[in-house]
Amino acid sequence: MDLIAALDSLVPELEKGLEQAHTLDALEGLRVDMLGRKGRIARIMAALPTLEPSERPQVGQKANSVKERCNALFDARKAELEREQEEIALRLFDPTAPGRAPWRGTLHPDTLVTEEICRIFQGLGFTVASGPEVEIDHYNFEALNIPPEHPARDMQDTLYITESVLMRTHTSPVQVRTMLAAKPPLAVVAPGKVYRRDSDLTHTPMFHQIEGLMVGYGISMAHLRGTLTAFVRAVFGLGTKVRFRPSFFPFTEPSAEVDISCCICGGQGHVDGQPCRVCKTTGWVEILGCGMVDPAVYAAVGYPEDVSGFAFGMGVERVAMLKYGIGDLRMFFENDVRFLGQFAG
Ligand code: PHE
């Protein structure tokens, strides 16, 4: 019976092979060679039909017991190898190695600046308000004294959703919503996202603004100046110079733009003899628009004629760029952690 002898010889051979297998891969190679579909046992069994039918059961039984024995040997060796590898891993682990610092997230500069500005105005008695980014034309334009023919309403500038629904182009509609919801006196700041059909090096389709509104009785331009001067010095430092330059907005009258002495060149117009790129040598940079609320806006929200107040609006990215000396607006939206990580608290 050479088939039985052949099967018997497999077990000691496997035992020897297993001793020399030191990896799980080598083990698997041996297993396929022995028990696989084209393995040693399968090849011996292929000769079964050449035997007398009476001899076949005995050889079949032998093959099964050899298979079982082989399986048991493989399992035992596998457990042994796994244990060995665990021990090696433990030995390689160095409990005295210094730890790796955990990754810590940081607040986005937009968030930092928004929080700082809101905190300053809260200190001056303002509360924080908000409004929707999807706005109706009436609040974004009409109630703010921006007539239908006004160029700001052009499809070129505004992202419309329907004829009368749009992405707000500024935070000023929160002025309207605030006044419709409350009686004077009131003072709010409203931070949020605004949208414009604009995209180049210095404009992004979405950016952030902070609106301010104070309405009451006997509020004058002097209050506007005092409030915004205090705000500017709180953000940019006590030495910052402030100037109010006449301007125009449909919803304020009179209107002004506020310039501060350039925080990059210290108002000198030059840095190390080179022309300052931020203020273009003028020594001044614009940071916000403001004015006394136009009576047409009070009329639109049903306020009495004897109220008075001021409003202002500023770009958060712009303030952040000036405050931190960030040269490129795109940095705010690229989410590069090498940039964002520099604002760790
Ligand atoms: N809404 C104006 C803008 O986006 C800014 C502004 C707000 C001006 C309030 C005056 C008063 O440019």
Coordinates of N, CA, C and O in Angstrom, one line a residue, residues 176-270:
V176 N -32.8 96.2 9.9 CA -34.2 96.2 9.7 C -34.9 95.3 10.6 O -35.9 95.6 11.3
R177 N -34.5 94.0 10.6 CA -35.1 93.0 11.4 C -35.1 93.4 12.9 O -36.1 93.1 13.6
T178 N -34.0 94.0 13.4 CA -33.9 94.3 14.8 C -34.9 95.4 15.1 O -35.6 95.3 16.1
M179 N -35.0 96.4 14.2 CA -35.9 97.5 14.5 C -37.4 97.1 14.4 O -38.2 97.6 15.1
L180 N -37.7 96.1 13.5 CA -39.0 95.6 13.4 C -39.4 94.8 14.6 O -40.6 94.7 15.0
A181 N -38.4 94.2 15.3 CA -38.7 93.4 16.4 C -38.7 94.1 17.8 O -39.1 93.5 18.8
A182 N -38.1 95.3 17.8 CA -37.9 95.9 19.1 C -38.1 97.4 19.0 O -37.9 98.0 18.0
K183 N -38.5 98.0 20.1 CA -38.6 99.5 20.2 C -37.3 100.1 20.6 O -36.5 99.5 21.3
P184 N -37.0 101.4 20.2 CA -35.8 102.0 20.7 C -36.0 102.4 22.2 O -37.2 102.5 22.6
P185 N -35.0 102.6 22.9 CA -33.6 102.5 22.5 C -33.0 101.1 22.4 O -33.4 100.2 23.1
L186 N -32.1 100.9 21.5 CA -31.5 99.6 21.3 C -30.1 99.8 20.8 O -29.7 100.8 20.2
A187 N -29.2 98.8 21.0 CA -27.9 98.8 20.5 C -27.5 97.3 20.3 O -27.5 96.5 21.2
V188 N -27.2 97.0 19.0 CA -26.8 95.6 18.7 C -25.6 95.6 17.7 O -25.4 96.5 17.0
V189 N -24.9 94.5 17.8 CA -23.9 94.1 16.8 C -24.4 92.8 16.2 O -24.9 92.0 16.9
A190 N -24.2 92.6 14.9 CA -24.7 91.4 14.2 C -23.6 90.9 13.3 O -23.4 91.4 12.2
P191 N -22.9 89.8 13.7 CA -21.9 89.2 12.9 C -22.5 88.2 12.0 O -23.5 87.6 12.3
G192 N -21.9 88.0 10.8 CA -22.4 86.9 10.0 C -21.8 86.9 8.6 O -21.0 87.7 8.2
K193 N -22.2 85.8 7.8 CA -21.7 85.6 6.4 C -22.5 86.5 5.5 O -23.8 86.6 5.6
V194 N -21.9 87.0 4.5 CA -22.5 87.7 3.4 C -22.0 87.2 2.1 O -20.9 86.6 2.0
Y195 N -22.8 87.5 1.0 CA -22.5 86.8 -0.3 C -22.5 87.9 -1.4 O -23.4 88.7 -1.5
R196 N -21.5 87.8 -2.3 CA -21.6 88.7 -3.5 C -21.0 87.9 -4.7 O -20.1 87.0 -4.5
R197 N -21.5 88.3 -5.9 CA -21.0 87.6 -7.1 C -19.7 88.3 -7.4 O -19.6 89.2 -8.3
D198 N -18.7 87.8 -6.7 CA -17.4 88.5 -6.9 C -16.3 87.5 -6.5 O -16.4 86.8 -5.5
S199 N -15.3 87.4 -7.3 CA -14.3 86.4 -7.0 C -13.0 86.8 -7.7 O -12.9 86.6 -8.9
D200 N -12.0 87.3 -7.0 CA -10.7 87.6 -7.5 C -9.7 87.6 -6.3 O -10.1 87.1 -5.2
L201 N -8.5 88.1 -6.5 CA -7.5 88.1 -5.5 C -8.0 88.7 -4.2 O -7.6 88.3 -3.1
T202 N -8.8 89.7 -4.3 CA -9.2 90.5 -3.0 C -10.7 90.4 -2.7 O -11.2 91.0 -1.8
H203 N -11.4 89.5 -3.5 CA -12.8 89.3 -3.2 C -13.2 87.8 -3.3 O -12.7 87.1 -4.1
T204 N -14.0 87.4 -2.3 CA -14.5 86.0 -2.3 C -16.0 86.1 -2.3 O -16.6 87.0 -1.8
P205 N -16.7 85.1 -2.9 CA -18.1 85.1 -3.0 C -18.8 85.1 -1.7 O -19.9 85.6 -1.5
M206 N -18.1 84.6 -0.6 CA -18.7 84.7 0.7 C -17.6 85.3 1.6 O -16.4 85.0 1.5
F207 N -18.0 86.2 2.4 CA -17.1 86.7 3.5 C -17.9 87.1 4.7 O -19.1 86.9 4.7
H208 N -17.2 87.7 5.7 CA -18.0 88.0 6.9 C -18.0 89.5 7.2 O -17.0 90.2 7.0
Q209 N -19.1 89.9 7.8 CA -19.2 91.3 8.2 C -19.7 91.3 9.6 O -20.3 90.3 10.1
I210 N -19.6 92.5 10.2 CA -20.2 92.8 11.5 C -20.9 94.1 11.4 O -20.3 95.1 11.0
E211 N -22.2 94.0 11.7 CA -23.0 95.2 11.6 C -23.2 95.8 13.0 O -23.2 95.1 14.0
G212 N -23.4 97.1 13.0 CA -23.7 97.7 14.3 C -24.8 98.7 14.2 O -25.0 99.3 13.1
L213 N -25.6 98.8 15.2 CA -26.8 99.7 15.1 C -27.1 100.2 16.5 O -27.2 99.4 17.5
M214 N -27.1 101.5 16.7 CA -27.6 102.1 18.0 C -28.7 103.1 17.7 O -28.4 104.0 16.9
V215 N -29.9 102.9 18.2 CA -30.9 103.8 18.0 C -31.6 104.2 19.3 O -31.8 103.4 20.2
G216 N -31.8 105.5 19.5 CA -32.5 105.9 20.7 C -32.9 107.4 20.5 O -33.3 107.7 19.4
Y217 N -32.8 108.1 21.6 CA -33.2 109.5 21.5 C -32.0 110.4 21.8 O -31.3 110.1 22.8
G218 N -31.8 111.4 21.0 CA -30.6 112.3 21.2 C -29.3 111.7 20.9 O -28.3 112.2 21.3
I219 N -29.3 110.7 20.1 CA -28.0 110.1 19.7 C -27.4 110.8 18.5 O -28.2 111.1 17.5
S220 N -26.2 111.3 18.6 CA -25.6 112.1 17.6 C -24.4 111.5 16.9 O -23.9 110.5 17.3
M221 N -23.9 112.2 16.0 CA -22.6 111.9 15.3 C -21.5 111.8 16.3 O -20.5 111.0 16.1
A222 N -21.5 112.6 17.4 CA -20.5 112.5 18.4 C -20.4 111.1 19.0 O -19.4 110.6 19.3
H223 N -21.6 110.5 19.2 CA -21.7 109.2 19.8 C -21.1 108.2 18.9 O -20.4 107.2 19.3
L224 N -21.4 108.4 17.6 CA -20.8 107.5 16.6 C -19.3 107.6 16.6 O -18.6 106.5 16.7
R225 N -18.8 108.8 16.6 CA -17.3 109.0 16.6 C -16.7 108.4 17.9 O -15.7 107.7 17.8
G226 N -17.3 108.7 19.0 CA -16.7 108.2 20.3 C -16.7 106.7 20.3 O -15.7 106.0 20.7
T227 N -17.9 106.1 19.9 CA -18.0 104.6 20.0 C -17.0 103.9 19.1 O -16.3 103.0 19.5
L228 N -16.9 104.4 17.8 CA -16.0 103.7 16.8 C -14.5 104.0 17.2 O -13.7 103.1 16.9
T229 N -14.2 105.2 17.7 CA -12.8 105.4 18.1 C -12.4 104.5 19.2 O -11.3 103.9 19.2
A230 N -13.3 104.3 20.2 CA -13.0 103.4 21.3 C -12.8 102.0 20.8 O -11.9 101.3 21.2
F231 N -13.7 101.6 19.9 CA -13.6 100.3 19.3 C -12.2 100.1 18.6 O -11.5 99.1 18.8
V232 N -11.9 101.0 17.7 CA -10.6 100.9 16.9 C -9.4 100.8 17.8 O -8.5 100.0 17.6
R233 N -9.4 101.6 18.9 CA -8.3 101.6 19.8 C -8.2 100.3 20.6 O -7.1 99.8 20.9
A234 N -9.4 99.7 20.9 CA -9.4 98.4 21.6 C -8.8 97.3 20.7 O -8.2 96.4 21.2
V235 N -9.1 97.4 19.4 CA -8.7 96.3 18.5 C -7.2 96.5 18.1 O -6.4 95.6 18.1
F236 N -6.9 97.7 17.7 CA -5.6 98.0 17.1 C -4.6 98.7 18.0 O -3.4 98.9 17.6
G237 N -5.0 99.0 19.2 CA -4.0 99.6 20.1 C -4.3 101.1 20.3 O -4.9 101.8 19.4
L238 N -4.0 101.6 21.5 CA -4.3 103.0 21.9 C -3.7 104.0 21.1 O -4.2 105.1 20.9
G239 N -2.5 103.7 20.4 CA -1.8 104.7 19.6 C -2.4 104.9 18.2 O -2.0 105.7 17.5
T240 N -3.4 104.1 17.9 CA -4.0 104.1 16.5 C -4.7 105.4 16.3 O -5.6 105.8 17.1
K241 N -4.4 106.0 15.2 CA -5.1 107.3 14.8 C -6.3 106.9 14.0 O -6.3 105.9 13.2
V242 N -7.4 107.7 14.1 CA -8.7 107.4 13.4 C -9.1 108.6 12.7 O -9.0 109.8 13.2
R243 N -9.6 108.5 11.4 CA -10.2 109.6 10.8 C -11.5 109.2 10.1 O -11.6 108.1 9.6
F244 N -12.4 110.1 10.1 CA -13.7 109.9 9.5 C -13.8 110.7 8.2 O -13.6 111.9 8.2
R245 N -14.0 110.0 7.1 CA -13.9 110.6 5.8 C -15.4 110.5 5.2 O -16.0 109.5 5.2
P246 N -15.9 111.7 4.7 CA -17.2 111.7 4.2 C -17.4 110.6 3.1 O -16.5 110.4 2.3
S247 N -18.6 110.0 3.1 CA -18.8 108.9 2.1 C -20.3 108.9 1.8 O -21.1 109.8 2.2
F248 N -20.8 107.8 1.1 CA -22.2 107.7 0.9 C -22.7 106.3 1.0 O -22.1 105.3 0.5
F249 N -23.8 106.1 1.8 CA -24.6 104.9 1.8 C -26.0 105.2 1.7 O -26.4 106.2 2.3
P250 N -26.8 104.5 1.0 CA -28.2 104.9 0.8 C -29.0 104.9 2.2 O -30.0 105.6 2.3
F251 N -28.5 104.1 3.2 CA -29.2 103.9 4.4 C -28.7 104.7 5.6 O -29.1 104.6 6.7
T252 N -27.7 105.6 5.3 CA -27.2 106.5 6.3 C -27.0 107.9 5.7 O -26.7 108.0 4.6
E253 N -27.2 108.9 6.6 CA -27.0 110.3 6.2 C -26.8 111.1 7.4 O -27.7 111.2 8.2
P254 N -25.7 111.8 7.6 CA -24.5 111.7 6.7 C -23.8 110.3 6.9 O -24.0 109.6 7.8
S255 N -23.0 110.0 5.9 CA -22.2 108.8 5.9 C -20.7 109.0 6.0 O -20.3 110.1 5.6
A256 N -20.0 108.1 6.5 CA -18.5 108.2 6.5 C -17.9 106.9 6.4 O -18.5 105.8 6.6
E257 N -16.6 106.9 6.0 CA -15.8 105.8 6.0 C -14.7 106.0 7.1 O -14.2 107.2 7.2
V258 N -14.4 105.0 7.9 CA -13.4 105.2 8.9 C -12.0 104.7 8.4 O -12.0 103.5 8.0
D259 N -11.0 105.5 8.5 CA -9.7 105.0 8.2 C -8.9 105.0 9.5 O -9.1 105.8 10.4
I260 N -8.0 104.1 9.6 CA -7.1 104.1 10.8 C -5.6 104.2 10.3 O -5.3 103.8 9.1
S261 N -4.8 104.7 11.1 CA -3.4 104.8 10.7 C -2.9 103.4 10.4 O -3.2 102.4 11.2
C262 N -2.2 103.2 9.3 CA -1.8 101.9 8.9 C -1.0 101.1 9.9 O 0.1 101.6 10.4
C263 N -1.5 99.9 10.3 CA -0.8 99.2 11.4 C 0.4 98.4 10.9 O 1.1 97.9 11.7
I264 N 0.6 98.4 9.6 CA 1.8 97.7 9.0 C 3.0 98.6 9.1 O 4.1 98.2 9.5
C265 N 2.8 99.9 8.6 CA 4.0 100.8 8.6 C 3.9 101.9 9.7 O 4.7 102.8 9.7
G266 N 2.9 101.7 10.6 CA 2.7 102.7 11.7 C 2.3 104.1 11.2 O 2.6 105.1 11.8
G267 N 1.7 104.1 10.0 CA 1.2 105.4 9.5 C 2.3 106.1 8.8 O 2.1 107.3 8.3
Q268 N 3.5 105.5 8.6 CA 4.6 106.2 8.0 C 4.6 106.2 6.5 O 5.2 107.0 5.8
G269 N 3.8 105.2 5.9 CA 3.8 105.0 4.5 C 4.9 104.2 3.9 O 4.9 103.8 2.8
H270 N 6.0 104.0 4.7 CA 7.1 103.2 4.3 C 7.5 102.2 5.4 O 7.4 102.5 6.5

